[in-house]
Coordinates of C-alpha atoms and ligand atoms in Angstrom, one line a residue:
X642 CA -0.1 -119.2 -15.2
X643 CA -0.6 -121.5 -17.8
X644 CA 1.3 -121.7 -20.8
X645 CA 0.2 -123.6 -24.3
X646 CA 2.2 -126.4 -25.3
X647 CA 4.1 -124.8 -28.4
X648 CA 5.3 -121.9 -26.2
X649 CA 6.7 -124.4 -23.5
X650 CA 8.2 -126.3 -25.7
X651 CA 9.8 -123.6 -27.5
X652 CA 11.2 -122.2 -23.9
X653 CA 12.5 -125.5 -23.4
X654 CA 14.4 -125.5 -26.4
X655 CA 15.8 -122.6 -25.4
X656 CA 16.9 -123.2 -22.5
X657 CA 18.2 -126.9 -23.4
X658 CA 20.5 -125.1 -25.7
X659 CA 21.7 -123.1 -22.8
X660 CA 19.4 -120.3 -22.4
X661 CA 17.2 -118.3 -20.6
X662 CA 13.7 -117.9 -21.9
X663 CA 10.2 -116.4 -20.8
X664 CA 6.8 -115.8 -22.3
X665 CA 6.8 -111.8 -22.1
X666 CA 4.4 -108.6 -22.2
X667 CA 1.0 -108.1 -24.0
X668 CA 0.6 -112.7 -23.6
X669 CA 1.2 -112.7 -19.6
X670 CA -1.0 -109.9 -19.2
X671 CA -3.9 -111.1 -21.2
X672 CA -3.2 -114.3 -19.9
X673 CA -3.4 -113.3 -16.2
X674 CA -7.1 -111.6 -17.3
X675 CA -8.5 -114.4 -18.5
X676 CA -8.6 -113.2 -22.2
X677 CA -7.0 -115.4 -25.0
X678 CA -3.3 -113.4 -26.0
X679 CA -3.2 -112.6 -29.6
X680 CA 0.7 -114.0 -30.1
X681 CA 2.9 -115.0 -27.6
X682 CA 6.5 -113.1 -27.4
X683 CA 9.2 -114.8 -26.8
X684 CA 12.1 -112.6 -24.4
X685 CA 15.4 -114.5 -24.2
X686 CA 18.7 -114.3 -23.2
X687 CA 20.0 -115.8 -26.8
X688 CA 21.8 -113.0 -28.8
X689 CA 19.8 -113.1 -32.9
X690 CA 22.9 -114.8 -34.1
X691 CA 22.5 -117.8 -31.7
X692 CA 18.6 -117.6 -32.4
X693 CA 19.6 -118.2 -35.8
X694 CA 22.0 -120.8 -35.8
X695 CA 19.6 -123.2 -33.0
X696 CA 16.7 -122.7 -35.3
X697 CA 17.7 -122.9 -38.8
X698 CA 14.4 -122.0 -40.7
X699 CA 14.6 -118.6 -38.4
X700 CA 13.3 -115.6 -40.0
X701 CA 15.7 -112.1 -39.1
X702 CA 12.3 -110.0 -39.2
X703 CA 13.8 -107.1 -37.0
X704 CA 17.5 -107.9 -36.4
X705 CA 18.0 -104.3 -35.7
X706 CA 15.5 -104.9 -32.5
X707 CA 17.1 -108.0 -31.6
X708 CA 13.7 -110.2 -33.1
X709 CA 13.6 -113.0 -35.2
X710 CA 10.6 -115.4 -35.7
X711 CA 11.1 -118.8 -35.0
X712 CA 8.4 -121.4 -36.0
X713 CA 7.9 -123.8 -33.9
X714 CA 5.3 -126.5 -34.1
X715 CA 4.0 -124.7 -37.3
X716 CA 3.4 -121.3 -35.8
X717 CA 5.1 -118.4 -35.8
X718 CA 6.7 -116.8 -32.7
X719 CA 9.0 -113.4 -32.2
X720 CA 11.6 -114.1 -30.3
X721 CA 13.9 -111.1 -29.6
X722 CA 16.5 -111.0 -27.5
X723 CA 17.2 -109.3 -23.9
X724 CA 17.7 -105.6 -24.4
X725 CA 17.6 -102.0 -22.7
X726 CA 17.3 -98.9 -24.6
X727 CA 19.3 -96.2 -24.4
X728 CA 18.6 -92.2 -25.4
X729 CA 15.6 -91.5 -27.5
X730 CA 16.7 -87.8 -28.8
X731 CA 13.8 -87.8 -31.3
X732 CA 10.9 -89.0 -29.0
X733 CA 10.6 -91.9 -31.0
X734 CA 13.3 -94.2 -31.4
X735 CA 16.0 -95.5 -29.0
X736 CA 18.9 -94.2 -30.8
X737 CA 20.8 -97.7 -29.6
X738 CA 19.3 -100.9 -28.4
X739 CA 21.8 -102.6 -26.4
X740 CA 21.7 -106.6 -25.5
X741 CA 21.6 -107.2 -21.7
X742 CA 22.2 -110.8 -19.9
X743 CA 18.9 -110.9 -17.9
X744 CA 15.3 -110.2 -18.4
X745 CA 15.2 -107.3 -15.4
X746 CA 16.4 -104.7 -17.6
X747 CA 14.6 -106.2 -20.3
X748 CA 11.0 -105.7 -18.1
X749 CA 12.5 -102.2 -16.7
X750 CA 12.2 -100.8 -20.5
X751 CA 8.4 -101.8 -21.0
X752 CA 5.5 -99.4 -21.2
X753 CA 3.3 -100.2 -18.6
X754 CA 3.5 -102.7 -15.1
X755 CA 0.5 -104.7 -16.9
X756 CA 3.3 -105.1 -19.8
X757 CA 6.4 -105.4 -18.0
X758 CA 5.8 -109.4 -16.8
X759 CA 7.2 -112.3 -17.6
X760 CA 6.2 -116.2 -17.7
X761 CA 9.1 -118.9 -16.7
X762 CA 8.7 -122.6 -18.5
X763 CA 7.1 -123.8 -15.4
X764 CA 4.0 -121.2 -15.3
X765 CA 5.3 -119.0 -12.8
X766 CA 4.9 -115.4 -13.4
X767 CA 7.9 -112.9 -12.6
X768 CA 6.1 -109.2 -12.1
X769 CA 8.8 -106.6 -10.2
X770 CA 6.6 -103.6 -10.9
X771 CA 3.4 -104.8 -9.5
X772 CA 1.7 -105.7 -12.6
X773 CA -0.6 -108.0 -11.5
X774 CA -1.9 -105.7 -8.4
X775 CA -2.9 -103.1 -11.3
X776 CA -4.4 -105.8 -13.5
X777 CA -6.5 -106.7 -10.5
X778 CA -7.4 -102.8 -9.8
X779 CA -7.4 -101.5 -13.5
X780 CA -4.7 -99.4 -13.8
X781 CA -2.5 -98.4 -16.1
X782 CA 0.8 -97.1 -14.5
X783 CA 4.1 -96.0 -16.3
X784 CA 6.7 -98.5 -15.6
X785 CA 9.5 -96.1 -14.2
X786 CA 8.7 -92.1 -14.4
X787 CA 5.9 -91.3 -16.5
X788 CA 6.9 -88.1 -18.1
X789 CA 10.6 -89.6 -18.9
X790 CA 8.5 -92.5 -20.7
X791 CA 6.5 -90.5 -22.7
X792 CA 9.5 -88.0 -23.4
X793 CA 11.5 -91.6 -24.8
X794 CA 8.9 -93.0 -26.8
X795 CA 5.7 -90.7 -27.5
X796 CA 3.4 -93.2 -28.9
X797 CA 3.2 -94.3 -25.2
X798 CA 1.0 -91.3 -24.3
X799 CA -1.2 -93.3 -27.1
X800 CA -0.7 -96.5 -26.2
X801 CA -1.9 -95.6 -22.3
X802 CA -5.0 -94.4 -24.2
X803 CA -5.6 -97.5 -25.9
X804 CA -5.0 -99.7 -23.3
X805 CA -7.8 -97.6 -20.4
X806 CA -10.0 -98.0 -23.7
X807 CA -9.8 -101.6 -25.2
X808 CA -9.8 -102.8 -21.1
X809 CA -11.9 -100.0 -19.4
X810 CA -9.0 -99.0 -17.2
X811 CA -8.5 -95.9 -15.4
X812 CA -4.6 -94.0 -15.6
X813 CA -2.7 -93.7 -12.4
X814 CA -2.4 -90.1 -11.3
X815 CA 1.0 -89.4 -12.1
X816 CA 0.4 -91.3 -15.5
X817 CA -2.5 -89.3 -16.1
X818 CA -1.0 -86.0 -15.6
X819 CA 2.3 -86.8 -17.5
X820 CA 0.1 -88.2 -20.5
X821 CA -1.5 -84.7 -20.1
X822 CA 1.9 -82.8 -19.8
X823 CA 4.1 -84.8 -22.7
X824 CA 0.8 -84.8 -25.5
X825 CA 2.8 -82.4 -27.8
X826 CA 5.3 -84.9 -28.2
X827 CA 3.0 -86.8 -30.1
X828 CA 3.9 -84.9 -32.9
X829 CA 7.1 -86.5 -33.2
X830 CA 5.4 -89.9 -33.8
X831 CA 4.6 -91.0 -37.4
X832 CA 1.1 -91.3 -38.9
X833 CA 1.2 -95.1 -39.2
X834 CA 2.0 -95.7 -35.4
X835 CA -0.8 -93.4 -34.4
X836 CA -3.0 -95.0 -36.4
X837 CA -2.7 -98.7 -35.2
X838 CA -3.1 -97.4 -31.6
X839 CA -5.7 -94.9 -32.3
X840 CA -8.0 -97.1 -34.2
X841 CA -7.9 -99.8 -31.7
X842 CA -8.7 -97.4 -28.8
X843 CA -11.2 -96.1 -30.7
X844 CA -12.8 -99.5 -30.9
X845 CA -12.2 -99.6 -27.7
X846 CA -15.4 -100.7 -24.8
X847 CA -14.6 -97.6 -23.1
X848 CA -13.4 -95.6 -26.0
X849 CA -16.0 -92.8 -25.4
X850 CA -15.3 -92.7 -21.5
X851 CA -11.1 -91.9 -22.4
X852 CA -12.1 -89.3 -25.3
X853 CA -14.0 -87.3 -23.2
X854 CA -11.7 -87.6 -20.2
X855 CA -8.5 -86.9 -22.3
X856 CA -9.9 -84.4 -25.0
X857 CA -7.1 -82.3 -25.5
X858 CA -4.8 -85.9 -26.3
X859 CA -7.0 -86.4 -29.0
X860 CA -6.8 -82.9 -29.8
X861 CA -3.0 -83.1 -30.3
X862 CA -3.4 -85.7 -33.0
X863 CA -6.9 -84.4 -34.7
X864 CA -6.2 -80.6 -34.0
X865 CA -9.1 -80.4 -36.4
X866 CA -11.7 -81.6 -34.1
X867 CA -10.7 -79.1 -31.4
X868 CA -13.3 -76.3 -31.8
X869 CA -16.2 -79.0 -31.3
X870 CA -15.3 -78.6 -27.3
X871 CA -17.6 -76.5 -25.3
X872 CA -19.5 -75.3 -28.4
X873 CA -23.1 -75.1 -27.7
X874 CA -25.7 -75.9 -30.0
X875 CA -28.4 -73.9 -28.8
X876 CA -30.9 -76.3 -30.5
X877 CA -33.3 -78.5 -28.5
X878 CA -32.8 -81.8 -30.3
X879 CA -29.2 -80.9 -28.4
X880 CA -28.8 -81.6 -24.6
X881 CA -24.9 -81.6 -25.1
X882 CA -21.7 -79.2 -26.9
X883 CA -20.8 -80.8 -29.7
X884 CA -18.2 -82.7 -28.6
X885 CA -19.8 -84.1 -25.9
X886 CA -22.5 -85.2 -28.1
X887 CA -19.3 -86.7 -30.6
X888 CA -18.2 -89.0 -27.3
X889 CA -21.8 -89.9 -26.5
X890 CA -22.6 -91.1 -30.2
X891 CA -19.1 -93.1 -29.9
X892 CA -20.1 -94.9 -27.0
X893 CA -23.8 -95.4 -28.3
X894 CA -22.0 -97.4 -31.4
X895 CA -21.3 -100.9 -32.3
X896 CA -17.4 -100.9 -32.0
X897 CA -17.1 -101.4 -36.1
X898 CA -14.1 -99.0 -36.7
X899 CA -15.8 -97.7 -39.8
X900 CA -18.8 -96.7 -37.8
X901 CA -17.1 -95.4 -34.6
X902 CA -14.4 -93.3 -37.1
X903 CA -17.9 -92.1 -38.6
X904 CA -19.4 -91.0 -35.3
X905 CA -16.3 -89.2 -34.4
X906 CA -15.9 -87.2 -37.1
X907 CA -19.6 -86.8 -38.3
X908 CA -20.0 -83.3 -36.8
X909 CA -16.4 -82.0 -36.8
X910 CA -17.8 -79.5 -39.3
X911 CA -19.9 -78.3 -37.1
X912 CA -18.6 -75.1 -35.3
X913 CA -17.9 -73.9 -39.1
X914 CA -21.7 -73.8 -40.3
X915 CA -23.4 -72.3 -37.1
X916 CA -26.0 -69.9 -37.7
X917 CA -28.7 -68.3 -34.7
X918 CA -32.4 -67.8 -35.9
X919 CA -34.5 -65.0 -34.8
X920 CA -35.5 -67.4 -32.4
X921 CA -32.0 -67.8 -30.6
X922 CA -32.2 -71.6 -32.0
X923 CA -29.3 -72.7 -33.6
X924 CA -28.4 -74.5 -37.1
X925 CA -25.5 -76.0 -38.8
X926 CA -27.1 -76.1 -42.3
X927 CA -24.4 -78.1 -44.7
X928 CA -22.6 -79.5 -41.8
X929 CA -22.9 -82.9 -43.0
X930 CA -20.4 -81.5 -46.8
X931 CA -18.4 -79.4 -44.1
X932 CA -17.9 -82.4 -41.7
X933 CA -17.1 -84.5 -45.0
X934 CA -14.0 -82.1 -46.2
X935 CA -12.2 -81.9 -42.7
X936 CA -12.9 -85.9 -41.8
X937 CA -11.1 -86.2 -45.7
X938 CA -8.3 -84.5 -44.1
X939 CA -7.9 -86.1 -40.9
X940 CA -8.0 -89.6 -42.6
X941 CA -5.6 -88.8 -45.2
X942 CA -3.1 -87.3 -42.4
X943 CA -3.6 -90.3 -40.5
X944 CA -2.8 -92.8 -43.5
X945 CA -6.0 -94.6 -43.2
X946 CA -6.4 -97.7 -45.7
X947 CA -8.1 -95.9 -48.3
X948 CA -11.3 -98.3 -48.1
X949 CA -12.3 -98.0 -44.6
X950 CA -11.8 -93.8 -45.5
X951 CA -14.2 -94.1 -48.7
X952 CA -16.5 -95.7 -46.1
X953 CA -16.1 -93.1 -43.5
X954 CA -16.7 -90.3 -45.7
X955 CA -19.8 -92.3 -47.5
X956 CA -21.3 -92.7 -44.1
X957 CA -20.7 -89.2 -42.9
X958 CA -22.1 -88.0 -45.4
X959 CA -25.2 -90.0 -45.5
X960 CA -25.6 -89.6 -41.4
X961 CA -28.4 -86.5 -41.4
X962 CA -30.8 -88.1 -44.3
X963 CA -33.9 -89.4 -43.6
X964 CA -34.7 -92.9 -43.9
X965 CA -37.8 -94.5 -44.3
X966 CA -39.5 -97.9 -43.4
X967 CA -41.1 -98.3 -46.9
X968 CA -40.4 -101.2 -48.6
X969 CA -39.4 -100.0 -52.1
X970 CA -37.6 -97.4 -50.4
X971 CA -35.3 -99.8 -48.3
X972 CA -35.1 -102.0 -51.7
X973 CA -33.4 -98.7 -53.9
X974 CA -31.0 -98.1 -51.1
X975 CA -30.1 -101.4 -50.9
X976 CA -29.5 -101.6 -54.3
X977 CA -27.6 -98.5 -54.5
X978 CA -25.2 -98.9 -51.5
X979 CA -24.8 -102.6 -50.7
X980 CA -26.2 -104.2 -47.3
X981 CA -23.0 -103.7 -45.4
X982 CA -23.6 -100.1 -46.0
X983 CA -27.3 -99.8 -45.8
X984 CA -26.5 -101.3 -42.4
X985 CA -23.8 -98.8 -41.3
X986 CA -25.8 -96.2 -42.0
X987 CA -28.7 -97.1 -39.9
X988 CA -26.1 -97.9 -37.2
X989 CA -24.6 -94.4 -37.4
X990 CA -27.9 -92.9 -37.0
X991 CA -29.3 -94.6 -34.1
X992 CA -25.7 -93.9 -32.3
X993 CA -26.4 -90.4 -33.2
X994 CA -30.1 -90.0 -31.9
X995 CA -28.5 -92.0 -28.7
X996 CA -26.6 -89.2 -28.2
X997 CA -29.4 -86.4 -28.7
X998 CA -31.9 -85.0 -26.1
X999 CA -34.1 -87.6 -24.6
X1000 CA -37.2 -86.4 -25.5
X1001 CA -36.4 -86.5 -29.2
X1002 CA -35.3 -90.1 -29.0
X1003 CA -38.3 -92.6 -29.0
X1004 CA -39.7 -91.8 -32.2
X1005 CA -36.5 -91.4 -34.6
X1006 CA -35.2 -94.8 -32.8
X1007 CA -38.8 -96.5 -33.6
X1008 CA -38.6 -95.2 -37.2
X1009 CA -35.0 -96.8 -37.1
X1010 CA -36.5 -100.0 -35.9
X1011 CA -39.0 -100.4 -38.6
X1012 CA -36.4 -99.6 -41.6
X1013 CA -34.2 -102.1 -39.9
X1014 CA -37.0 -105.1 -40.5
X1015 CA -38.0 -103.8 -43.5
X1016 CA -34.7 -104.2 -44.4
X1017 CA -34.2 -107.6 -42.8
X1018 CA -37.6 -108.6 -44.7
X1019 CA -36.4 -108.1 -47.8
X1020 CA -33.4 -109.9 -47.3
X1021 CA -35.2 -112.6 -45.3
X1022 CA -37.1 -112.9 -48.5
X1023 CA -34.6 -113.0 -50.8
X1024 CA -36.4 -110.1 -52.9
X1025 CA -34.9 -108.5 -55.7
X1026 CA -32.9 -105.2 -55.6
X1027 CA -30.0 -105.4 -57.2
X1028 CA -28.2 -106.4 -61.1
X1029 CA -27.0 -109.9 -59.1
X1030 CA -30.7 -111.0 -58.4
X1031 CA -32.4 -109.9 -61.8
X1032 CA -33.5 -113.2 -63.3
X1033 CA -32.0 -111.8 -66.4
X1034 CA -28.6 -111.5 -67.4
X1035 CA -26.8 -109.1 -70.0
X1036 CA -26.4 -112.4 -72.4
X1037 CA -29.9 -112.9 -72.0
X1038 CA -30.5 -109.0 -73.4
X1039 CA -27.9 -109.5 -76.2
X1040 CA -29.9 -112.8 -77.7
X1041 CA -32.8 -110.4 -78.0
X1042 CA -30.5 -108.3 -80.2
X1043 CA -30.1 -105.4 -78.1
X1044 CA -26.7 -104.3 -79.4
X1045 CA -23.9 -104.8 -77.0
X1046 CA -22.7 -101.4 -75.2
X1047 CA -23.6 -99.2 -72.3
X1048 CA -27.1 -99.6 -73.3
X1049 CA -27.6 -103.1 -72.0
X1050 CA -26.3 -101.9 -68.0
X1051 CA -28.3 -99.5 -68.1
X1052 CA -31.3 -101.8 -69.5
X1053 CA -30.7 -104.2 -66.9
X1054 CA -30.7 -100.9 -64.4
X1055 CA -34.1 -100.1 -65.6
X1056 CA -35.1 -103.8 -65.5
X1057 CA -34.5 -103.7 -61.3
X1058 CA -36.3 -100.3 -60.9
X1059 CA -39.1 -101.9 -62.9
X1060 CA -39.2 -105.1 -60.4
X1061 CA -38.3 -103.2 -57.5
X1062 CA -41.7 -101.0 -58.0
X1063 CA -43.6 -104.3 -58.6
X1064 CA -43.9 -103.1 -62.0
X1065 CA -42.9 -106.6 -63.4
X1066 CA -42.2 -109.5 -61.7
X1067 CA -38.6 -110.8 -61.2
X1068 CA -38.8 -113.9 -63.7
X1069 CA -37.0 -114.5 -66.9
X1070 CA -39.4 -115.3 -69.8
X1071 CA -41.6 -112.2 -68.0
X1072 CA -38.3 -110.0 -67.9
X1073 CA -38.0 -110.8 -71.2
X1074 CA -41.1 -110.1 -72.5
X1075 CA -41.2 -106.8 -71.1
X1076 CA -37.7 -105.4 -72.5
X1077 CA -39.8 -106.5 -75.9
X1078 CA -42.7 -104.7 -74.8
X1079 CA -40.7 -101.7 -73.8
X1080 CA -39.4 -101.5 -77.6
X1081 CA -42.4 -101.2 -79.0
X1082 CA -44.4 -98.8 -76.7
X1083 CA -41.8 -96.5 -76.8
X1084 CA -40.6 -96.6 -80.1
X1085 CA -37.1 -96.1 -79.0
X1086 CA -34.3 -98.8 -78.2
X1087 CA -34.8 -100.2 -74.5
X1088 CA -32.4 -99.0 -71.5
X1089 CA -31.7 -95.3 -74.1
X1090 CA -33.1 -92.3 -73.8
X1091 CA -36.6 -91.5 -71.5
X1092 CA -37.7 -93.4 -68.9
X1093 CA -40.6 -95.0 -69.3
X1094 CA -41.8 -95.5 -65.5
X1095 CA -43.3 -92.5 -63.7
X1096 CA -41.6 -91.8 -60.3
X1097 CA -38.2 -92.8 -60.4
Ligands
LIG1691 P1 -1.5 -106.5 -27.9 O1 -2.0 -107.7 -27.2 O2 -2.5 -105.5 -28.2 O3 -0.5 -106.8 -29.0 P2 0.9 -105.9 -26.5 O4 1.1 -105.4 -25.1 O5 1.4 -107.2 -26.9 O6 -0.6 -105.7 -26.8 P3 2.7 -104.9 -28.5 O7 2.7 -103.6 -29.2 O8 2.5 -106.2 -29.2 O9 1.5 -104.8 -27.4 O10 4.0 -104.9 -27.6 C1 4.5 -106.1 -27.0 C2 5.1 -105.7 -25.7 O11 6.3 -104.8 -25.9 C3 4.3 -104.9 -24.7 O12 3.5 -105.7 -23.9 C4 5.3 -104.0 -24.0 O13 5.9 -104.8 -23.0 C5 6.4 -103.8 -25.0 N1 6.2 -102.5 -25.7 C6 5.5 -102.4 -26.9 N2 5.5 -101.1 -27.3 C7 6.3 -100.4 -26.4 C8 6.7 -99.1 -26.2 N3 6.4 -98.2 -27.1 N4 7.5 -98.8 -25.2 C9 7.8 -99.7 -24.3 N5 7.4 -101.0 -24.3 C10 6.7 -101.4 -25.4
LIG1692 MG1 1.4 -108.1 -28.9

């Protein structure tokens, strides 16, 4: 295996000073797969103390852990010291994390056998759980006994998840069943730690395969989406229960969390707003606001940054309108929500009619198509429809003497409808001479009271 030059010549230092040293874990796997590690851990025999007095500008960043972060070459690396763990009680923490001389014990106390490797100086890769043979098959398999794992640390029941998700591999059997048997346990694990592995399996290329093979995981963290499983929908734009339909329309997304976060919980509120018709066809009228008030729940529980939750929620409930490929149309929307959103949206609704019946598919994904390039038109063309592209500014309105206050915004508002509907043209000295117009055919100050367009 090959190792970059800063992480070599950090081992070396290590070792020159007396040391044992290896590149360890999530960097030995990734690089073993071909992919580009995201940081390179450092696993040493070195106690923090010694850490600290070989590299002086060390930082102690998790001293109780044995870590510390040494720079080396101008980049940051963790190196923590040689350790085994003894009792978790709480299904969470190791109640004491003892130094050991040598890296076996230290590998013996990792998650998985893809994670329990380490890299020597010279590139050659130490693996005494078979790591490499599941890297080469695709499996995830406890290091050690699966259900003692989980029962230690429960995140791990996550972190299985997340790792069949984000590299499309399949559990080993006893791993599977344990992850099955210990998922209460997750209950014991704080919000914050479920999050960071939950949103990366979500993002996950196989994230929809492991939520519908491991339902009732997911179910122990989002209890809320349970009654989605099995629950029919008796419609005919509907080939699936509601769940399934929830994994299918993850899947069918661009891995964007805020989009997948969106398809997942876009019909949670679902079972609660089921009606039958004469017909025996069924309807979830309001599920959208339903869906919105339990998804506000589940995001709040789960400490999501409060951004990406605004974003979810706006998106949610935004997923069941129409949209139209009309140009003025497009223009207000993307005025009113941004491009990022306007964007979003249109992703979450062509994952969701991906995830519908067939038959219904062509023409809602061809209406999708043509708001898309309308969309890209405007944009393409730089066309006005928003308060940033107006050729006039607020200071331009105030040298007309419109008095400064909430009337100018809301001029300048009025000003973008007005261009947006090709009433005027987006040009300053026209602008202009339109707010002036607009005081004198109305006989009222511009941008207060009525509206003098029709249709907006
Ligand atoms: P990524 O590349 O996504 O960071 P990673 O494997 O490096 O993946 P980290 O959370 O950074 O994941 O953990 C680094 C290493 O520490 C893992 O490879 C694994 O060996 C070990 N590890 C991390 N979390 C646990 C845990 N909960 N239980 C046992 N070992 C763990
Ligand atoms: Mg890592």
């Amino acid at each position: 295996m090959f190792l970059p030059v800063g992480v070599s010549g950090l081992l070396e230092a290590l070792e020159t000073a007396g040391f044992a040293a290896y590149a360890v874990g999530g960097c030995v796997r990734d690089s073993l797969l071909g992919r580009v590690p995201q940081d390179w851990d450092i696993a040493t025999s070195a106690r923090p103390e010694e850490v600290l007095a070989r590299f002086p500008h060390a930082i102690p960043t998790g001293i109780a852990h044995g870590t510390v972060t040494v720079v080396w070459e101008g980049e940051p690396f963790e190196v923590t010291t040689f350790r085994a763990e003894s009792a978790y009680t709480d299904h969470r923490h190791p109640d004491q994390v003892r130094f050991v001389p040598d890296l076996e014990a230290d590998l013996a106390r990792r998650d998985f056998t893809v994670n329990a490797m380490a890299c020597r100086r010279d590139g050659q890769v130490i693996d005494r759980f078979g790591g490499r043979e599941d890297l080469k098959n695709g499996i995830i398999r406890c290091v050690g006994d699966p259900g003692e794992r989980f029962r230690e640390d429960a995140l791990r029941i996550l972190r299985a998840l997340r790792f069949a998700a984000c590299y499309g591999f399949r559990l080993e059997e006893k791993t599977s069943a344990a992850v099955l048997e210990s998922r209460e346990l997750l209950c014991y694990v704080a919000a914050e730690r479920i999050w960071a592995e939950f949103s990366r399996l979500l993002c996950g290329i196989d994230a929809g395969r492991v939520l519908r093979e491991f339902p009732q995981v997911i179910f122990a963290i989002l209890p809320e989406l349970f009654p989605m499983e099995g629950f029919l929908q008796y419609n005919p734009h509907h080939d699936r229960d509601v769940w399934e339909h929830t994994c299918a329309a993850v899947e069918a997304s661009s891995p964007e969390l805020a989009v997948r976060l969106a398809m997942l919980l876009h019909d949670c509120g679902k079972p609660g707003c089921f009606t039958l018709d004469g017909e025996g066809t069924g309807h979830f009228y309001g599920h959208a606001q339903k869906s919105l008030e339990l998804a506000g729940t589940v995001l709040r529980r789960l400490r999501v940054p409060r951004l990406l939750g605004e974003r979810v929620l706006l998106l949610i409930h935004l997923h069941d309108r129409p949209v139209f490929p009309e140009e003025r149309w497009v223009k207000r929307q993307l005025g009113r929500w941004g491009e990022e959103v306007f964007f979003q949206w249109l992703a979450v609704k062509e994952a969701d009619t991906l995830a519908q019946a067939l038959a219904f598919q062509p023409p809602r994904l061809a209406n999708l198509r043509e708001v898309e390039a309308a969309a890209q038109a405007v944009l393409r063309e730089g066309q006005c429809f928003s308060l940033k592209q107006l050729a006039v500014t607020g200071c331009d309105l105030l040298q007309l003497g419109i008095p400064q206050g909430p009337q100018v915004g809301a001029l300048l508002e009025q000003l973008v409808q007005a261009v947006i509907d090709g009433q005027v043209e987006n040009q300053k000295e026209t602008l202009l001479a339109y707010v002036a117009f607009l005081s004198t055919s109305t006989g009222e100050e511009p941008g207060k009271g009525g509206n003098p367009w029709p249709n907006m």
